[in-house]
Tab-separated table of C-alpha atoms (C1' of nucleotides) in Angstrom:
chain	number	residue	atom	x	y	z
A	1099	MET	CA	-0.686	26.983	5.681
A	1100	GLU	CA	-2.423	23.401	5.621
A	1101	LYS	CA	-1.138	20.855	3.263
A	1102	ASP	CA	-3.406	18.206	2.515
A	1103	TYR	CA	-1.221	15.851	0.618
A	1104	LYS	CA	-4.015	14.988	-1.788
A	1105	ASP	CA	-2.087	14.621	-4.920
A	1106	PHE	CA	1.078	13.913	-3.274
A	1107	GLU	CA	2.008	10.662	-4.990
A	1108	ILE	CA	1.012	12.228	-8.286
A	1109	ILE	CA	3.488	14.873	-7.921
A	1110	VAL	CA	6.276	12.537	-6.500
A	1111	GLY	CA	5.657	10.173	-9.671
A	1112	ASN	CA	6.102	13.456	-12.008
A	1113	LYS	CA	9.108	14.655	-10.513
A	1114	LEU	CA	10.421	10.915	-10.788
A	1115	LYS	CA	9.690	10.758	-14.222
A	1116	GLU	CA	11.069	14.322	-14.979
A	1117	ALA	CA	14.330	13.086	-13.421
A	1118	ARG	CA	14.427	9.910	-15.484
A	1119	ILE	CA	13.715	11.913	-18.683
A	1120	GLU	CA	16.404	14.483	-17.916
A	1121	LYS	CA	18.858	11.548	-17.330
A	1122	GLY	CA	17.928	10.040	-20.888
A	1123	ILE	CA	17.220	6.683	-19.769
A	1124	SER	CA	14.523	4.310	-19.996
A	1125	GLN	CA	12.350	2.716	-17.002
A	1126	GLU	CA	13.981	-0.579	-17.854
A	1127	ASP	CA	17.148	0.893	-17.340
A	1128	LEU	CA	16.316	2.433	-14.296
A	1129	SER	CA	14.962	-0.744	-12.884
A	1130	ILE	CA	17.930	-2.709	-13.596
A	1131	ASN	CA	20.377	-0.236	-12.248
A	1132	SER	CA	18.306	0.545	-9.116
A	1133	GLY	CA	17.687	-3.079	-8.220
A	1134	LEU	CA	13.651	-2.330	-8.265
A	1135	ASP	CA	10.848	-3.705	-10.395
A	1136	ARG	CA	10.035	-2.047	-13.648
A	1137	SER	CA	6.371	-2.511	-13.395
A	1138	TYR	CA	6.836	-0.937	-10.090
A	1139	ILE	CA	8.738	2.000	-11.376
A	1140	SER	CA	5.936	2.346	-14.003
A	1141	MET	CA	3.312	2.548	-11.206
A	1142	LEU	CA	5.414	5.185	-9.102
A	1143	GLU	CA	5.819	7.292	-12.149
A	1144	ARG	CA	1.874	7.300	-12.490
A	1145	GLY	CA	1.076	7.957	-9.167
A	1146	LYS	CA	-0.071	4.647	-7.880
A	1147	ARG	CA	2.291	4.017	-5.020
A	1148	ASN	CA	3.843	5.784	-2.322
A	1149	PRO	CA	7.604	4.832	-2.174
A	1150	THR	CA	9.585	4.303	0.942
A	1151	LEU	CA	12.653	6.815	1.612
A	1152	LEU	CA	14.863	3.955	0.921
A	1153	VAL	CA	13.455	3.548	-2.614
A	1154	ILE	CA	13.872	7.282	-3.014
A	1155	PHE	CA	17.495	7.184	-2.270
A	1156	LYS	CA	18.233	4.048	-4.658
A	1157	LEU	CA	16.336	5.677	-7.621
A	1158	CYS	CA	18.066	9.015	-6.950
A	1159	GLN	CA	21.755	7.192	-6.948
A	1160	THR	CA	20.675	5.939	-10.510
A	1161	LEU	CA	19.280	9.003	-11.792
A	1162	ASP	CA	22.497	10.890	-10.667
A	1163	ILE	CA	20.387	13.489	-8.751
A	1164	SER	CA	20.438	14.237	-4.858
A	1165	PRO	CA	17.770	13.129	-2.792
A	1166	ASN	CA	17.394	16.514	-1.399
A	1167	LEU	CA	17.034	18.105	-4.919
A	1168	LEU	CA	14.296	15.635	-5.874
A	1169	ILE	CA	12.588	16.450	-2.271
A	1170	LYS	CA	12.947	20.074	-2.762
A	1171	ASN	CA	11.145	19.648	-6.525
A	1172	ILE	CA	8.300	17.814	-4.712
A	1173	GLU	CA	8.036	20.432	-2.139
A	1174	ASP	CA	7.893	23.219	-4.595
A	1175	ALA	CA	5.123	21.433	-6.471
A	1176	LEU	CA	3.043	20.791	-3.378
B	146	MET	CA	31.346	5.333	-4.899
B	147	GLU	CA	29.023	2.578	-3.731
B	148	LYS	CA	26.447	3.279	-1.301
B	149	ASP	CA	25.265	0.197	0.571
B	150	TYR	CA	22.577	1.759	2.615
B	151	LYS	CA	23.473	-0.581	5.314
B	152	ASP	CA	22.669	1.544	8.402
B	153	PHE	CA	19.964	3.698	6.294
B	154	GLU	CA	17.136	3.230	8.718
B	155	ILE	CA	19.500	3.894	11.702
B	156	ILE	CA	20.722	7.279	10.455
B	157	VAL	CA	17.291	8.281	9.322
B	158	GLY	CA	15.925	7.648	12.782
B	159	ASN	CA	18.750	9.382	14.256
B	160	LYS	CA	18.115	12.566	12.111
B	161	LEU	CA	14.551	12.353	12.833
B	162	LYS	CA	15.001	12.370	16.658
B	163	GLU	CA	17.572	15.119	16.410
B	164	ALA	CA	14.817	17.258	14.625
B	165	ARG	CA	12.502	16.523	17.258
B	166	ILE	CA	14.632	17.309	20.177
B	167	GLU	CA	15.696	20.565	18.551
B	168	LYS	CA	11.795	21.297	18.358
B	169	GLY	CA	11.734	20.408	21.915
B	170	ILE	CA	8.526	18.128	21.954
B	171	SER	CA	7.775	14.652	23.034
B	172	GLN	CA	7.096	11.615	20.787
B	173	GLU	CA	3.479	11.950	21.920
B	174	ASP	CA	3.184	15.386	20.980
B	175	LEU	CA	4.543	14.634	17.536
B	176	SER	CA	2.398	11.668	17.146
B	177	ILE	CA	-0.798	13.688	17.836
B	178	ASN	CA	0.051	16.465	15.636
B	179	SER	CA	1.371	14.264	12.814
B	180	GLY	CA	-1.536	11.870	12.773
B	181	LEU	CA	1.096	8.769	13.151
B	182	ASP	CA	1.018	6.265	15.926
B	183	ARG	CA	3.415	7.119	18.785
B	184	SER	CA	4.567	3.317	19.159
B	185	TYR	CA	5.544	3.754	15.365
B	186	ILE	CA	7.473	6.920	15.989
B	187	SER	CA	9.519	5.068	18.545
B	188	MET	CA	10.408	2.354	16.010
B	189	LEU	CA	11.208	4.878	13.479
B	190	GLU	CA	13.658	7.006	15.797
B	191	ARG	CA	15.399	3.691	16.683
B	192	GLY	CA	15.686	2.363	12.987
B	193	LYS	CA	13.323	-0.386	13.274
B	194	ARG	CA	11.227	0.876	10.255
B	195	ASN	CA	11.738	2.320	6.987
B	196	PRO	CA	9.202	5.168	6.464
B	197	THR	CA	7.414	6.364	3.129
B	198	LEU	CA	8.071	9.471	1.846
B	199	LEU	CA	4.713	10.609	2.910
B	200	VAL	CA	5.476	9.899	6.409
B	201	ILE	CA	8.533	11.893	6.034
B	202	PHE	CA	6.671	14.884	4.834
B	203	LYS	CA	4.069	14.744	7.404
B	204	LEU	CA	6.570	14.514	10.159
B	205	CYS	CA	8.721	17.411	8.924
B	206	GLN	CA	5.500	19.645	8.694
B	207	THR	CA	5.080	19.124	12.576
B	208	LEU	CA	8.837	19.383	13.118
B	209	ASP	CA	8.892	22.675	11.301
B	210	ILE	CA	11.600	21.660	9.316
B	211	SER	CA	11.676	21.254	5.406
B	212	PRO	CA	12.007	17.708	4.095
B	213	ASN	CA	14.775	18.655	1.649
B	214	LEU	CA	16.893	19.808	4.789
B	215	LEU	CA	16.105	16.672	6.524
B	216	ILE	CA	16.947	14.469	3.599
B	217	LYS	CA	20.134	16.495	2.978
B	218	ASN	CA	21.109	15.908	6.823
B	219	ILE	CA	20.542	12.199	6.057
B	220	GLU	CA	22.582	12.117	2.987
B	221	ASP	CA	25.507	13.754	4.883
B	222	ALA	CA	25.499	11.093	7.177
B	223	LEU	CA	25.349	8.043	4.886
C	590	DC	C1'	9.578	1.063	-24.305
C	591	DT	C1'	5.674	1.376	-21.166
C	592	DG	C1'	1.212	0.050	-18.917
C	593	DT	C1'	-1.298	-3.068	-16.577
C	594	DA	C1'	-3.163	-7.344	-14.284
C	595	DG	C1'	-3.177	-10.732	-10.960
C	596	DA	C1'	-1.161	-13.507	-7.307
C	597	DC	C1'	2.227	-13.206	-4.226
C	598	DT	C1'	5.170	-12.109	0.286
C	599	DT	C1'	7.005	-8.759	2.946
C	600	DC	C1'	6.632	-4.622	5.721
C	601	DA	C1'	4.607	-0.155	6.781
C	602	DG	C1'	1.701	1.742	10.129
C	603	DT	C1'	-2.212	1.135	13.613
C	604	DC	C1'	-4.048	-0.063	18.341
C	605	DG	C1'	-4.198	-1.267	23.369
C	606	DA	C1'	-1.853	-2.642	26.949
C	607	DC	C1'	2.086	-2.708	29.941
C	608	DT	C1'	6.884	-1.734	31.670
D	1377	DT	C1'	8.264	10.099	28.669
D	1378	DA	C1'	9.762	6.329	26.000
D	1379	DG	C1'	10.331	1.127	24.558
D	1380	DT	C1'	8.167	-2.808	23.482
D	1381	DC	C1'	4.903	-6.688	22.613
D	1382	DG	C1'	1.284	-8.980	19.842
D	1383	DA	C1'	-2.224	-8.903	16.689
D	1384	DC	C1'	-3.954	-6.960	13.087
D	1385	DT	C1'	-5.063	-4.422	8.244
D	1386	DG	C1'	-3.521	-2.247	4.084
D	1387	DA	C1'	0.173	-1.260	1.151
D	1388	DA	C1'	5.041	-1.733	-0.609
D	1389	DG	C1'	7.463	-4.134	-3.646
D	1390	DT	C1'	8.352	-8.644	-6.825
D	1391	DC	C1'	7.302	-11.481	-10.711
D	1392	DT	C1'	5.283	-13.111	-14.865
D	1393	DA	C1'	2.714	-12.216	-18.852
D	1394	DC	C1'	0.615	-9.707	-22.559
D	1395	DA	C1'	-1.315	-5.743	-25.076
DNA sequence: CTGTAGACTTCAGTCGACT
DNA sequence: TAGTCGACTGAAGTCTACA
């Protein structure tokens, strides 16, 4: 059962965007409340960056989703 | 319910180490099988580095633990 | 509201060697 | 077996600005 993580960042970005839309806030709201840069969040959602675990936790806190649920969503999509 | 993430890396490192000991392998085994550097794994376990999400997934695969479970362990410890 | 671009600083992650 | 050190490369994350 090999995992190649080929589209890893794309999947992470998709799941982050889903969670943000679900929450009904803009990238700008998310950036302000999480303390991260808006342009960086844009890149994350488009799969252009590979976030650190700390960034994941910060985003999840603002998105009102538990990190383990987001990670499970990502696992399921891999 | 403020989270300050003050000891975030320490907690992540502790949980990673727990999982490795549970699996019964050395840092070197883990480094070889995950494709990551042994000295880096040493730093991770001691809370000296903040890993990317991709690193977490790679380590979990070798450790035979699902990423969402590791993340849940970390959440519970925060 | 979002994407992108460039320039920037900091840190993730590698590598070899030694304790 | 694990910790650490120094030097290194590439990538994380910031900031300003414009379409």
